[in-house]
Amino acid sequence: MDALYTAAATANGREGRAVSSDGTLDLPLALPPALGGNGKGTNPEQLFAAGYAACFASAMGAVGRQEKIDVSDVSVTAEVSIGKDAADGGFALSVVIRAELPDHLQGEPGRALLEKTHAFCPYSKATRGNIPVELVIE
């Protein structure tokens, strides 16, 4: 791969800060209450969900342009879950991508668009075969 852009961020744990190298991102981190924390900050799962949703929506725009499909009214939500990994006793992630599609993309046209987007999206490529990713049309 020939890198066109590289983002860098530093964090000092799940309860600290996450700061990008250019200072644009500077967020407090905290465990969510469901994991025993106070929830007074963001967490890696929220950051991953935001990045994945934005990337998937952008990828859908690119696929839509290639296929001559209007995706201007599409909204994408990524739900990132963390839970126990039965294989090693640690933790594992899973993702549900929810695409809110307009009427003209309901049914098979929307399913085909989601599948093509999932094949094209860099986040989907990075997670493929590593964590379960479910695609849902709403």
Short mmCIF file of C-alpha atoms in Angstrom, two decimals:
data_model
loop_
_atom_site.label_atom_id
_atom_site.label_comp_id
_atom_site.label_asym_id
_atom_site.label_seq_id
_atom_site.Cartn_x
_atom_site.Cartn_y
_atom_site.Cartn_z
CA MET A 1 0.00 0.00 0.00
CA ASP A 2 1.20 3.50 -0.82
CA ALA A 3 -0.02 5.59 2.15
CA LEU A 4 -1.86 8.77 1.21
CA TYR A 5 -2.39 9.87 4.82
CA THR A 6 -1.35 8.61 8.23
CA ALA A 7 -3.17 9.45 11.45
CA ALA A 8 -1.42 9.07 14.79
CA ALA A 9 -2.89 9.22 18.27
CA THR A 10 -1.53 8.39 21.70
CA ALA A 11 -3.48 7.04 24.66
CA ASN A 12 -2.39 6.07 28.13
CA GLY A 13 -5.04 3.46 28.88
CA ARG A 14 -8.81 3.13 29.00
CA GLU A 15 -8.99 5.72 31.78
CA GLY A 16 -6.82 8.61 30.67
CA ARG A 17 -6.65 10.66 27.50
CA ALA A 18 -6.47 10.06 23.76
CA VAL A 19 -4.66 12.78 21.81
CA SER A 20 -3.95 12.98 18.08
CA SER A 21 -0.50 14.02 16.93
CA ASP A 22 -1.87 17.32 15.59
CA GLY A 23 -3.90 18.00 18.77
CA THR A 24 -7.23 18.11 16.90
CA LEU A 25 -8.47 15.12 18.88
CA ASP A 26 -8.01 15.43 22.64
CA LEU A 27 -10.51 13.39 24.62
CA PRO A 28 -10.83 12.03 28.14
CA LEU A 29 -11.18 8.25 28.24
CA ALA A 30 -13.23 6.30 30.77
CA LEU A 31 -14.64 2.84 31.14
CA PRO A 32 -18.37 2.77 30.44
CA PRO A 33 -20.60 1.96 33.43
CA ALA A 34 -21.36 -1.47 31.90
CA LEU A 35 -17.68 -2.33 32.38
CA GLY A 36 -17.45 -0.89 35.88
CA GLY A 37 -16.38 2.65 35.02
CA ASN A 38 -17.85 6.05 35.65
CA GLY A 39 -18.56 6.79 31.97
CA LYS A 40 -17.15 10.30 32.22
CA GLY A 41 -15.27 10.09 28.96
CA THR A 42 -15.34 8.31 25.66
CA ASN A 43 -13.99 4.81 25.15
CA PRO A 44 -12.23 2.88 22.39
CA GLU A 45 -15.45 1.19 21.30
CA GLN A 46 -17.16 4.56 20.72
CA LEU A 47 -14.14 5.85 18.81
CA PHE A 48 -14.04 2.71 16.66
CA ALA A 49 -17.81 2.92 16.05
CA ALA A 50 -17.54 6.57 14.95
CA GLY A 51 -14.63 5.83 12.63
CA TYR A 52 -16.25 2.74 11.13
CA ALA A 53 -19.61 4.52 10.57
CA ALA A 54 -17.91 7.49 8.89
CA CYS A 55 -15.71 5.28 6.72
CA PHE A 56 -18.60 3.01 5.71
CA ALA A 57 -20.81 5.98 4.80
CA SER A 58 -17.99 7.49 2.75
CA ALA A 59 -17.33 4.16 1.04
CA MET A 60 -21.05 3.91 0.24
CA GLY A 61 -20.82 7.32 -1.40
CA ALA A 62 -17.97 6.08 -3.60
CA VAL A 63 -19.82 2.88 -4.50
CA GLY A 64 -22.99 4.88 -5.14
CA ARG A 65 -21.16 7.16 -7.57
CA GLN A 66 -19.69 4.14 -9.39
CA GLU A 67 -23.11 2.48 -9.61
CA LYS A 68 -24.96 5.75 -10.33
CA ILE A 69 -27.08 5.34 -7.19
CA ASP A 70 -28.17 8.34 -5.13
CA VAL A 71 -27.05 7.71 -1.54
CA SER A 72 -27.40 11.30 -0.31
CA ASP A 73 -30.16 10.33 2.16
CA VAL A 74 -28.33 7.33 3.63
CA SER A 75 -27.32 7.26 7.29
CA VAL A 76 -24.91 4.69 8.76
CA THR A 77 -24.63 3.66 12.40
CA ALA A 78 -21.92 1.30 13.65
CA GLU A 79 -22.58 -0.57 16.88
CA VAL A 80 -19.36 -1.91 18.38
CA SER A 81 -19.74 -4.46 21.19
CA ILE A 82 -17.06 -5.79 23.50
CA GLY A 83 -17.41 -9.03 25.40
CA LYS A 84 -15.55 -12.01 26.74
CA ASP A 85 -13.63 -14.10 24.23
CA ALA A 86 -14.31 -17.74 25.06
CA ALA A 87 -11.22 -18.81 23.11
CA ASP A 88 -8.65 -17.15 25.36
CA GLY A 89 -10.54 -15.59 28.28
CA GLY A 90 -9.73 -12.08 27.08
CA PHE A 91 -12.03 -9.72 25.23
CA ALA A 92 -13.34 -9.62 21.66
CA LEU A 93 -15.27 -7.18 19.49
CA SER A 94 -18.24 -7.49 17.16
CA VAL A 95 -19.88 -4.91 14.91
CA VAL A 96 -23.36 -4.31 13.55
CA ILE A 97 -23.55 -1.84 10.66
CA ARG A 98 -27.04 -0.34 10.42
CA ALA A 99 -27.79 1.50 7.19
CA GLU A 100 -30.89 3.66 7.15
CA LEU A 101 -31.86 3.63 3.50
CA PRO A 102 -34.47 5.64 1.59
CA ASP A 103 -37.41 3.88 -0.07
CA HIS A 104 -35.71 3.50 -3.45
CA LEU A 105 -32.97 1.40 -1.81
CA GLN A 106 -35.14 -0.95 0.23
CA GLY A 107 -34.94 -4.67 -0.53
CA GLU A 108 -32.47 -6.16 -2.97
CA PRO A 109 -31.01 -2.86 -4.31
CA GLY A 110 -30.06 -1.85 -0.76
CA ARG A 111 -28.68 -5.28 0.12
CA ALA A 112 -26.50 -5.26 -3.02
CA LEU A 113 -25.28 -1.74 -2.21
CA LEU A 114 -24.38 -2.76 1.36
CA GLU A 115 -22.51 -5.86 0.19
CA LYS A 116 -20.52 -3.87 -2.40
CA THR A 117 -19.77 -1.20 0.21
CA HIS A 118 -18.66 -3.83 2.73
CA ALA A 119 -16.27 -5.26 0.13
CA PHE A 120 -14.89 -1.75 -0.61
CA CYS A 121 -14.72 -0.07 2.83
CA PRO A 122 -11.20 0.01 4.37
CA TYR A 123 -12.57 -0.66 7.88
CA SER A 124 -14.49 -3.67 6.56
CA LYS A 125 -11.34 -4.93 4.87
CA ALA A 126 -9.40 -4.53 8.12
CA THR A 127 -11.98 -6.44 10.18
CA ARG A 128 -12.82 -9.16 7.63
CA GLY A 129 -12.07 -12.56 9.07
CA ASN A 130 -11.10 -11.05 12.43
CA ILE A 131 -14.40 -10.04 14.03
CA PRO A 132 -18.03 -10.65 13.15
CA VAL A 133 -19.64 -7.80 11.20
CA GLU A 134 -23.39 -7.89 10.56
CA LEU A 135 -25.04 -5.69 7.93
CA VAL A 136 -28.58 -4.50 8.70
CA ILE A 137 -30.90 -2.41 6.49
CA GLU A 138 -33.35 -0.14 8.25
#
